């Protein structure tokens, strides 16, 4: 194992209080408090955010984090700071996430930050302690798989569809031991926010790290961010950032290639993100599976999802629509949906939630009047947080409700009900499902 | 810090069937509303062990035959999903001392190792054989022998396992929690930090 210095450490209320407890037990200090930043996202309510929160346990967690930040001298982006939001949204938007640095956070979707050409990974709480105390992790080197996507995405096909497609093809375990470096013309054409969506879900394919080479798109996004270098430091940074991109003749442990034209709007049908099909396909049957263990996996998923195998997924009634999360809770997500949703209504049978990923995203969207478009269509427009992505706050599915969701996990019980069901898709596909009341092809609904 | 040297774990085993069992299933998110890891053991696999009315399912951990088992036998990609350390913490607090599976998700493997909880991988056919054996005969004594690199099943079977060499050594040598070593390098850490282009000298 090597000892890896961590350039940026992000913490939130769920996985860090215990780490501070460990520090206190061992009588240790935080070695570089200026390299750790905290926020609150997982448990925060998205409607009434007045303190103390109605939920005592949630209140206790936020208080524990705030106290720890004060005690150890760590910057805390709480609601009062105006910068609160999902940890993987605020890091980039504040310019904390930068090319060429290492990023760690007690959260598996830390892979998001790799979109900037950073090496970013999720860690456990004991490792959060290690980073706090020593700014380092003990880590074995990862192999690198180049995941190349070439060509042009069709209308109605987004970064979310690319990553769902990649995970479907490479499997939820396929990336274990690897970092995924995304490349190819389709990836180069993506905006920073789209690259974040892509890298975000690397972990759902088993890869702890997702990465895109930094380029002019990256630098344009960085420029002027609060924590981005300025003046002379900016010029120096640019030289450094340009120097770290992989060379054209770099060697990889593995290379896989996909054709962007072959990727359709993709939805999950099962209980892990690899159980995905294009919206025009039929749900698989257990009999289609190649062997006994796969058969039982398919059957388990069909039973849980209450979906009949062999039938089209289109037309499956939904009860809840959720747009948000660290995968798809950024300004461009809300802009694109608002553009298409204008003048349309959410079906009466559907409860629809739009939850911006950060206070910055929320305020920017509101300044453009996007919130009104969502409200007019019948969405609830909420305050920022993880919300129904994992439902540690009051936003939960009830019973066996089926949710069309722009989040990243469709595990059993993920959205707050032990029998609740999730179908993952792009935000535009969620909007299409919300409007029709059933899983629908956004290309048809919005004439794309 | 003196850590236990974990050379072998011996005990009875219980097989929890299924592939790709994620950490949300191991410990549902609502039990993450805590500021310590205490008491997590009782919520292990909560939503697959109990119905919403509190009724017990036929999950193996509800079966008294397997009570007291200290080795958890699972399938492929065990512990995928969320990085929550609450997952291996709940497994350890429930009383497990080692895990055997076809494979483990990476973050989960690291989290478990840092708690001194060995995760070893068997070839599928041998894993299936072990699972069938302990299910048929819950009294079977199983040993995860880190020094020898094998899982012993009863008196008669010895199955070679795979494990990241670094983790296997760290557990045996009592250096599975890296904090001591990391702290020793503080001078070096400051030097490296000072040499990095993105860290301003202070
Ligand atoms: S939005 Fe969901 S996946 Fe992202 S950090 Fe929050 S809970 Fe985790």
PDB file of C-alpha atoms and ligand atoms in Angstrom, chain A residues 41-42 86-88 107 109 200 325-327 385-386 389-390 407-409 414, ligand 1:
ATOM      1  CA  UNK A  41     -27.032  17.344   2.955  1.00  0.00           C
ATOM      2  CA  UNK A  42     -28.234  13.849   3.811  1.00  0.00           C
ATOM      3  CA  UNK A  86     -25.012  18.187  -1.558  1.00  0.00           C
ATOM      4  CA  UNK A  87     -21.315  17.693  -0.947  1.00  0.00           C
ATOM      5  CA  UNK A  88     -20.612  16.617  -4.538  1.00  0.00           C
ATOM      6  CA  UNK A 107     -19.334   9.049   0.544  1.00  0.00           C
ATOM      7  CA  UNK A 109     -20.219   9.243  -4.960  1.00  0.00           C
ATOM      8  CA  UNK A 200     -20.803  10.231 -10.235  1.00  0.00           C
ATOM      9  CA  UNK A 325     -29.482  14.243  -6.158  1.00  0.00           C
ATOM     10  CA  UNK A 326     -25.736  14.561  -6.685  1.00  0.00           C
ATOM     11  CA  UNK A 327     -26.171  12.788 -10.023  1.00  0.00           C
ATOM     12  CA  UNK A 385     -30.434  18.364  -0.006  1.00  0.00           C
ATOM     13  CA  UNK A 386     -30.165  14.659  -0.809  1.00  0.00           C
ATOM     14  CA  UNK A 389     -32.240   9.891  -3.107  1.00  0.00           C
ATOM     15  CA  UNK A 390     -31.856   8.029   0.180  1.00  0.00           C
ATOM     16  CA  UNK A 407     -30.872   9.634  -8.558  1.00  0.00           C
ATOM     17  CA  UNK A 408     -28.281   6.857  -8.694  1.00  0.00           C
ATOM     18  CA  UNK A 409     -29.459   3.841  -6.684  1.00  0.00           C
ATOM     19  CA  UNK A 414     -33.389   2.922  -0.943  1.00  0.00           C
TER      20      UNK A 414
HETATM   21  S1  LIG C   1     -27.661  12.741  -3.303  1.00  0.00           S
HETATM   22 FE1  LIG C   1     -27.859  10.608  -2.812  1.00  0.00          FE
HETATM   23  S2  LIG C   1     -26.054   9.595  -3.569  1.00  0.00           S
HETATM   24 FE2  LIG C   1     -25.662  11.798  -3.579  1.00  0.00          FE
HETATM   25  S3  LIG C   1     -24.610  12.184  -1.645  1.00  0.00           S
HETATM   26 FE3  LIG C   1     -26.796  12.502  -1.290  1.00  0.00          FE
HETATM   27  S4  LIG C   1     -27.546  10.515  -0.610  1.00  0.00           S
HETATM   28 FE4  LIG C   1     -25.541  10.168  -1.504  1.00  0.00          FE
END
